[in-house]
C-alpha cells in the first residue's frame, strides 16, 4: 500500500516521468491522499465509468480489469510509482456529475473498508475524487494528462 499518493496534471509522459525522484511538488496542480493502492483505485474508477454500479466489483473482476494503469517510469525497488491514468477515465472523471462521484466514492469506500478494515485511509474519499475530477476537467481544457505519483 502506498503511503503518499499525488494525482497531478502534466503536459506529457516525459514531464510526468521527471517527477519520479522528487514527486510533483508545487510545480504541478495536484490532489494528495494517503494509504491507498493507486493502480487498483484507477482500475476501479475506470470500471465504474464503463459499467456504473453502486456495488463494488468482486476482487477477481477488479484485478482482471483492462486496461490497467500504465507505468510512466519502470518500477524500481524504491517503491516509487508513476502511472498515467487512461484517457477515457480522465475524460469520464472530467465530465462526472456530483451524483456519480458520490456513488463511486461510496463504492470505493466500501471496498477499502472490506479489504483494509481499520487500516483504511482516513482521507475524505469523496473530496479526493472531486479534486481529481477537477484535475481531469482541467486536463481536457489544457490538453494535459492526468498522472499518479506514489511512494
Short mmCIF file of C-alpha atoms in Angstrom, two decimals:
data_model
loop_
_atom_site.label_atom_id
_atom_site.label_comp_id
_atom_site.label_asym_id
_atom_site.label_seq_id
_atom_site.Cartn_x
_atom_site.Cartn_y
_atom_site.Cartn_z
CA UNK A 1 0.00 0.00 0.00
CA UNK A 2 1.35 3.38 -1.00
CA UNK A 3 1.82 5.86 1.83
CA UNK A 4 1.66 9.08 -0.17
CA UNK A 5 -0.24 9.42 -3.44
CA UNK A 6 -0.36 12.54 -5.56
CA UNK A 7 -2.63 12.81 -8.59
CA UNK A 8 -1.32 15.57 -10.82
CA UNK A 9 -1.57 17.24 -14.21
CA UNK A 10 1.36 17.27 -16.60
CA UNK A 11 1.61 18.08 -20.29
CA UNK A 12 3.10 14.70 -21.26
CA UNK A 13 4.67 11.42 -20.09
CA UNK A 14 8.20 12.81 -20.22
CA UNK A 15 7.33 15.65 -17.86
CA UNK A 16 5.46 13.25 -15.56
CA UNK A 17 8.46 10.88 -15.56
CA UNK A 18 10.70 13.75 -14.46
CA UNK A 19 8.79 13.83 -11.13
CA UNK A 20 9.84 10.29 -10.24
CA UNK A 21 12.53 11.03 -7.65
CA UNK A 22 11.24 14.23 -6.07
CA UNK A 23 7.48 13.99 -6.62
CA UNK A 24 5.34 16.56 -8.43
CA UNK A 25 5.75 19.21 -5.72
CA UNK A 26 4.25 22.65 -6.14
CA UNK A 27 5.14 22.78 -9.84
CA UNK A 28 2.02 20.83 -10.76
CA UNK A 29 -1.66 21.18 -9.95
CA UNK A 30 -2.40 18.18 -7.74
CA UNK A 31 -4.55 16.30 -5.23
CA UNK A 32 -2.96 14.32 -2.40
CA UNK A 33 -4.22 11.32 -0.48
CA UNK A 34 -2.69 8.59 1.66
CA UNK A 35 -2.75 4.85 2.17
CA UNK A 36 -4.43 3.57 -0.98
CA UNK A 37 -3.22 1.47 -3.90
CA UNK A 38 -3.33 3.96 -6.79
CA UNK A 39 -3.32 1.37 -9.58
CA UNK A 40 -6.22 -0.53 -8.02
CA UNK A 41 -8.15 2.70 -7.41
CA UNK A 42 -7.59 3.84 -11.00
CA UNK A 43 -8.79 0.48 -12.34
CA UNK A 44 -11.85 0.60 -10.09
CA UNK A 45 -12.76 4.11 -11.20
CA UNK A 46 -12.33 3.15 -14.85
CA UNK A 47 -14.52 0.07 -14.32
CA UNK A 48 -17.18 2.22 -12.66
CA UNK A 49 -17.47 4.61 -15.60
CA UNK A 50 -17.62 1.73 -18.08
CA UNK A 51 -20.40 -0.03 -16.10
CA UNK A 52 -21.78 2.23 -13.33
CA UNK A 53 -22.97 0.44 -10.22
CA UNK A 54 -23.13 1.29 -6.54
CA UNK A 55 -21.87 -2.22 -5.75
CA UNK A 56 -18.14 -2.82 -5.51
CA UNK A 57 -16.96 -5.40 -8.04
CA UNK A 58 -15.62 -8.76 -6.87
CA UNK A 59 -11.84 -8.56 -6.46
CA UNK A 60 -11.25 -11.15 -9.21
CA UNK A 61 -13.16 -8.94 -11.64
CA UNK A 62 -11.30 -5.82 -10.50
CA UNK A 63 -7.86 -7.43 -10.82
CA UNK A 64 -8.75 -8.76 -14.28
CA UNK A 65 -9.81 -5.29 -15.50
CA UNK A 66 -8.08 -3.96 -18.61
CA UNK A 67 -6.56 -1.63 -19.39
CA UNK A 68 -4.67 -1.48 -16.10
CA UNK A 69 -2.91 1.85 -15.48
CA UNK A 70 0.36 2.11 -17.39
CA UNK A 71 3.68 2.93 -15.77
CA UNK A 72 5.26 6.16 -16.96
CA UNK A 73 8.55 5.09 -15.40
CA UNK A 74 9.58 1.49 -14.81
CA UNK A 75 9.16 0.46 -11.17
CA UNK A 76 12.34 0.09 -9.14
CA UNK A 77 12.94 -1.29 -5.65
CA UNK A 78 12.43 2.12 -4.02
CA UNK A 79 8.63 1.81 -4.09
CA UNK A 80 8.06 4.94 -6.17
CA UNK A 81 5.48 4.57 -8.96
CA UNK A 82 4.28 6.98 -11.62
CA UNK A 83 1.16 5.92 -13.53
CA UNK A 84 -0.71 7.53 -16.40
CA UNK A 85 -4.46 7.44 -15.98
CA UNK A 86 -6.26 6.08 -19.06
CA UNK A 87 -7.52 8.86 -21.36
CA UNK A 88 -11.08 7.51 -21.23
CA UNK A 89 -11.02 7.64 -17.43
CA UNK A 90 -9.68 11.19 -17.45
CA UNK A 91 -12.49 12.19 -19.82
CA UNK A 92 -15.12 10.40 -17.71
CA UNK A 93 -13.89 11.98 -14.48
CA UNK A 94 -13.83 15.40 -16.10
CA UNK A 95 -17.48 15.03 -17.12
CA UNK A 96 -18.69 13.22 -13.98
CA UNK A 97 -21.73 14.53 -12.15
CA UNK A 98 -21.81 15.07 -8.40
CA UNK A 99 -24.11 12.05 -8.08
CA UNK A 100 -21.68 9.83 -9.99
CA UNK A 101 -18.76 10.93 -7.84
CA UNK A 102 -20.78 10.32 -4.66
CA UNK A 103 -21.80 6.83 -5.81
CA UNK A 104 -18.22 5.99 -6.83
CA UNK A 105 -16.83 7.29 -3.52
CA UNK A 106 -19.32 5.14 -1.59
CA UNK A 107 -18.42 2.06 -3.60
CA UNK A 108 -14.70 2.74 -3.27
CA UNK A 109 -15.03 3.28 0.50
CA UNK A 110 -16.92 0.00 0.87
CA UNK A 111 -14.21 -1.93 -0.96
CA UNK A 112 -11.40 -0.30 1.01
CA UNK A 113 -13.17 -0.91 4.31
CA UNK A 114 -13.68 -4.58 3.38
CA UNK A 115 -10.03 -5.02 2.37
CA UNK A 116 -8.24 -2.76 4.85
CA UNK A 117 -10.59 -2.52 7.84
CA UNK A 118 -9.20 -0.17 10.47
CA UNK A 119 -6.09 0.41 8.33
CA UNK A 120 -8.20 2.16 5.70
CA UNK A 121 -7.20 5.67 4.68
CA UNK A 122 -8.72 8.44 6.75
CA UNK A 123 -8.94 10.74 3.73
CA UNK A 124 -12.35 12.01 2.65
CA UNK A 125 -12.65 9.86 -0.48
CA UNK A 126 -15.42 11.99 -1.98
CA UNK A 127 -13.25 15.09 -1.61
CA UNK A 128 -10.33 13.21 -3.20
CA UNK A 129 -12.50 12.17 -6.17
CA UNK A 130 -13.91 15.68 -6.53
CA UNK A 131 -10.39 17.09 -6.62
CA UNK A 132 -9.26 14.52 -9.18
CA UNK A 133 -12.37 15.25 -11.26
CA UNK A 134 -11.41 18.96 -11.26
CA UNK A 135 -7.91 17.99 -12.44
CA UNK A 136 -9.44 15.80 -15.15
CA UNK A 137 -11.65 18.65 -16.36
CA UNK A 138 -8.60 20.91 -16.42
CA UNK A 139 -6.67 18.27 -18.41
CA UNK A 140 -9.36 18.37 -21.09
CA UNK A 141 -9.12 22.17 -21.30
CA UNK A 142 -5.32 22.26 -21.48
CA UNK A 143 -4.56 19.10 -23.50
CA UNK A 144 -2.76 17.83 -20.41
CA UNK A 145 -2.74 14.35 -18.95
CA UNK A 146 -3.54 13.02 -15.51
CA UNK A 147 -0.93 11.04 -13.57
CA UNK A 148 -0.44 9.39 -10.21
CA UNK A 149 2.82 9.53 -8.26
CA UNK A 150 3.13 7.34 -5.17
CA UNK A 151 5.60 6.22 -2.58
#
